[in-house]
PDB file of C-alpha atoms in Angstrom:
ATOM      1  CA  MET A   1       0.000   0.000   0.000  1.00 50.00           C
ATOM      2  CA  PRO A   2       1.470   3.387  -0.945  1.00 65.00           C
ATOM      3  CA  SER A   3       2.227   5.914   1.753  1.00 69.00           C
ATOM      4  CA  ASN A   4       0.052   8.966   2.342  1.00 68.00           C
ATOM      5  CA  GLU A   5       2.773  11.199   0.891  1.00 73.00           C
ATOM      6  CA  ALA A   6       2.800   9.294  -2.403  1.00 73.00           C
ATOM      7  CA  THR A   7      -0.999   9.160  -2.552  1.00 75.00           C
ATOM      8  CA  ALA A   8      -1.332  12.892  -1.857  1.00 79.00           C
ATOM      9  CA  ALA A   9       1.262  13.957  -4.431  1.00 83.00           C
ATOM     10  CA  ALA A  10      -0.925  13.456  -7.525  1.00 83.00           C
ATOM     11  CA  PRO A  11      -3.935  15.581  -6.507  1.00 83.00           C
ATOM     12  CA  ILE A  12      -1.714  18.299  -5.027  1.00 86.00           C
ATOM     13  CA  ALA A  13       0.464  18.544  -8.141  1.00 88.00           C
ATOM     14  CA  THR A  14      -2.504  18.412 -10.513  1.00 86.00           C
ATOM     15  CA  GLY A  15      -4.452  20.928  -8.449  1.00 87.00           C
ATOM     16  CA  VAL A  16      -1.573  23.392  -8.301  1.00 90.00           C
ATOM     17  CA  LEU A  17      -1.064  23.162 -12.069  1.00 89.00           C
ATOM     18  CA  LEU A  18      -4.754  23.569 -12.844  1.00 85.00           C
ATOM     19  CA  ALA A  19      -5.294  26.393 -10.343  1.00 88.00           C
ATOM     20  CA  GLY A  20      -2.167  28.163 -11.586  1.00 90.00           C
ATOM     21  CA  THR A  21      -3.274  27.921 -15.201  1.00 89.00           C
ATOM     22  CA  ALA A  22      -6.768  29.141 -14.322  1.00 87.00           C
ATOM     23  CA  THR A  23      -5.356  32.048 -12.315  1.00 89.00           C
ATOM     24  CA  ARG A  24      -3.173  33.076 -15.248  1.00 91.00           C
ATOM     25  CA  GLU A  25      -6.169  32.948 -17.587  1.00 89.00           C
ATOM     26  CA  VAL A  26      -8.244  35.033 -15.172  1.00 88.00           C
ATOM     27  CA  ALA A  27      -5.473  37.626 -15.021  1.00 90.00           C
ATOM     28  CA  GLN A  28      -5.234  37.791 -18.818  1.00 91.00           C
ATOM     29  CA  HIS A  29      -8.871  37.460 -19.921  1.00 88.00           C
ATOM     30  CA  GLY A  30     -11.016  38.060 -16.855  1.00 87.00           C
ATOM     31  CA  LEU A  31     -13.279  35.761 -14.903  1.00 84.00           C
ATOM     32  CA  GLU A  32     -15.339  33.338 -16.991  1.00 85.00           C
ATOM     33  CA  LEU A  33     -17.368  30.245 -16.165  1.00 80.00           C
ATOM     34  CA  TRP A  34     -14.717  27.831 -17.401  1.00 79.00           C
ATOM     35  CA  THR A  35     -11.864  29.496 -15.558  1.00 83.00           C
ATOM     36  CA  THR A  36     -13.959  29.555 -12.404  1.00 83.00           C
ATOM     37  CA  LEU A  37     -14.586  25.816 -12.726  1.00 81.00           C
ATOM     38  CA  ALA A  38     -10.915  25.158 -13.398  1.00 81.00           C
ATOM     39  CA  LEU A  39      -9.889  27.228 -10.385  1.00 86.00           C
ATOM     40  CA  ALA A  40     -12.447  25.491  -8.151  1.00 84.00           C
ATOM     41  CA  GLY A  41     -11.302  22.084  -9.395  1.00 82.00           C
ATOM     42  CA  GLY A  42      -7.661  22.924  -8.833  1.00 85.00           C
ATOM     43  CA  LEU A  43      -8.273  24.172  -5.317  1.00 86.00           C
ATOM     44  CA  SER A  44     -10.477  21.157  -4.540  1.00 83.00           C
ATOM     45  CA  ALA A  45      -7.779  18.793  -5.771  1.00 83.00           C
ATOM     46  CA  VAL A  46      -5.247  20.520  -3.528  1.00 86.00           C
ATOM     47  CA  ALA A  47      -7.696  20.223  -0.616  1.00 84.00           C
ATOM     48  CA  VAL A  48      -8.121  16.500  -1.288  1.00 81.00           C
ATOM     49  CA  GLY A  49      -4.349  16.022  -1.466  1.00 83.00           C
ATOM     50  CA  LEU A  50      -3.799  17.930   1.767  1.00 84.00           C
ATOM     51  CA  GLY A  51      -6.595  15.938   3.414  1.00 80.00           C
ATOM     52  CA  VAL A  52      -4.901  12.686   2.422  1.00 79.00           C
ATOM     53  CA  LEU A  53      -1.503  13.989   3.510  1.00 81.00           C
ATOM     54  CA  THR A  54      -2.674  15.127   6.936  1.00 80.00           C
ATOM     55  CA  GLY A  55      -5.135  12.274   7.429  1.00 74.00           C
ATOM     56  CA  LEU A  56      -8.045  14.591   8.251  1.00 69.00           C
ATOM     57  CA  GLY A  57     -11.391  12.931   8.838  1.00 57.00           C
ATOM     58  CA  GLY A  58     -12.911  11.265   5.823  1.00 59.00           C
ATOM     59  CA  PHE A  59      -9.709  11.158   3.793  1.00 58.00           C
ATOM     60  CA  ASP A  60      -7.957   8.421   5.764  1.00 57.00           C
ATOM     61  CA  SER A  61      -8.689   4.911   4.516  1.00 56.00           C
ATOM     62  CA  ASP A  62      -8.468   3.615   8.105  1.00 55.00           C
ATOM     63  CA  ASP A  63     -11.070   6.059   9.419  1.00 51.00           C
ATOM     64  CA  ASP A  64     -13.427   4.243  11.783  1.00 51.00           C
ATOM     65  CA  ASP A  65     -16.023   7.028  11.802  1.00 52.00           C
ATOM     66  CA  LEU A  66     -19.319   5.255  11.193  1.00 52.00           C
ATOM     67  CA  ASP A  67     -21.646   8.255  11.039  1.00 54.00           C
ATOM     68  CA  GLY A  68     -20.825   8.911   7.373  1.00 54.00           C
ATOM     69  CA  ARG A  69     -20.477  12.676   7.834  1.00 56.00           C
ATOM     70  CA  HIS A  70     -16.806  12.746   6.880  1.00 58.00           C
ATOM     71  CA  ASP A  71     -17.388  10.341   4.011  1.00 67.00           C
ATOM     72  CA  ARG A  72     -19.958  12.652   2.386  1.00 72.00           C
ATOM     73  CA  THR A  73     -17.566  15.592   2.654  1.00 72.00           C
ATOM     74  CA  THR A  74     -14.827  13.560   1.031  1.00 71.00           C
ATOM     75  CA  VAL A  75     -17.077  12.394  -1.787  1.00 76.00           C
ATOM     76  CA  ALA A  76     -18.302  15.955  -2.387  1.00 76.00           C
ATOM     77  CA  LEU A  77     -14.768  17.386  -2.551  1.00 73.00           C
ATOM     78  CA  VAL A  78     -13.498  14.583  -4.760  1.00 75.00           C
ATOM     79  CA  GLY A  79     -16.534  14.889  -7.030  1.00 79.00           C
ATOM     80  CA  LEU A  80     -16.082  18.638  -7.371  1.00 76.00           C
ATOM     81  CA  ALA A  81     -12.385  18.208  -8.048  1.00 73.00           C
ATOM     82  CA  LEU A  82     -12.898  15.520 -10.693  1.00 77.00           C
ATOM     83  CA  THR A  83     -15.758  17.332 -12.425  1.00 79.00           C
ATOM     84  CA  SER A  84     -13.934  20.634 -12.526  1.00 73.00           C
ATOM     85  CA  LEU A  85     -10.713  18.952 -13.580  1.00 71.00           C
ATOM     86  CA  ALA A  86     -12.473  17.188 -16.461  1.00 77.00           C
ATOM     87  CA  VAL A  87     -14.219  20.371 -17.604  1.00 74.00           C
ATOM     88  CA  GLY A  88     -11.017  22.396 -17.270  1.00 70.00           C
ATOM     89  CA  ALA A  89      -9.022  19.820 -19.197  1.00 73.00           C
ATOM     90  CA  GLY A  90     -11.686  19.646 -21.899  1.00 75.00           C
ATOM     91  CA  ILE A  91     -11.681  23.401 -22.324  1.00 71.00           C
ATOM     92  CA  ALA A  92      -7.875  23.535 -22.344  1.00 69.00           C
ATOM     93  CA  LEU A  93      -7.677  20.850 -25.036  1.00 72.00           C
ATOM     94  CA  ALA A  94     -10.468  22.347 -27.159  1.00 66.00           C
TER      95      ALA A  94
END
């Protein structure tokens, strides 16, 4: 099983790249829907990576919390990150 540092590296790196690209586009062309989604996805990916790295509730695979509250937060952040990442990547490639 990979360590938390290795698992957290991918979303942090991807999120920083996507958020940086979106920030540059906002500075050059102003705020648009697609850049907002890309920025939100990048920041969400960084949040997911930091959650995995620090082991905050809901991100740790060994979490014994049975109330499901942390799990819903994790799923929401991951879903937002993946959706925004896919939209941002689609716009960037188009």
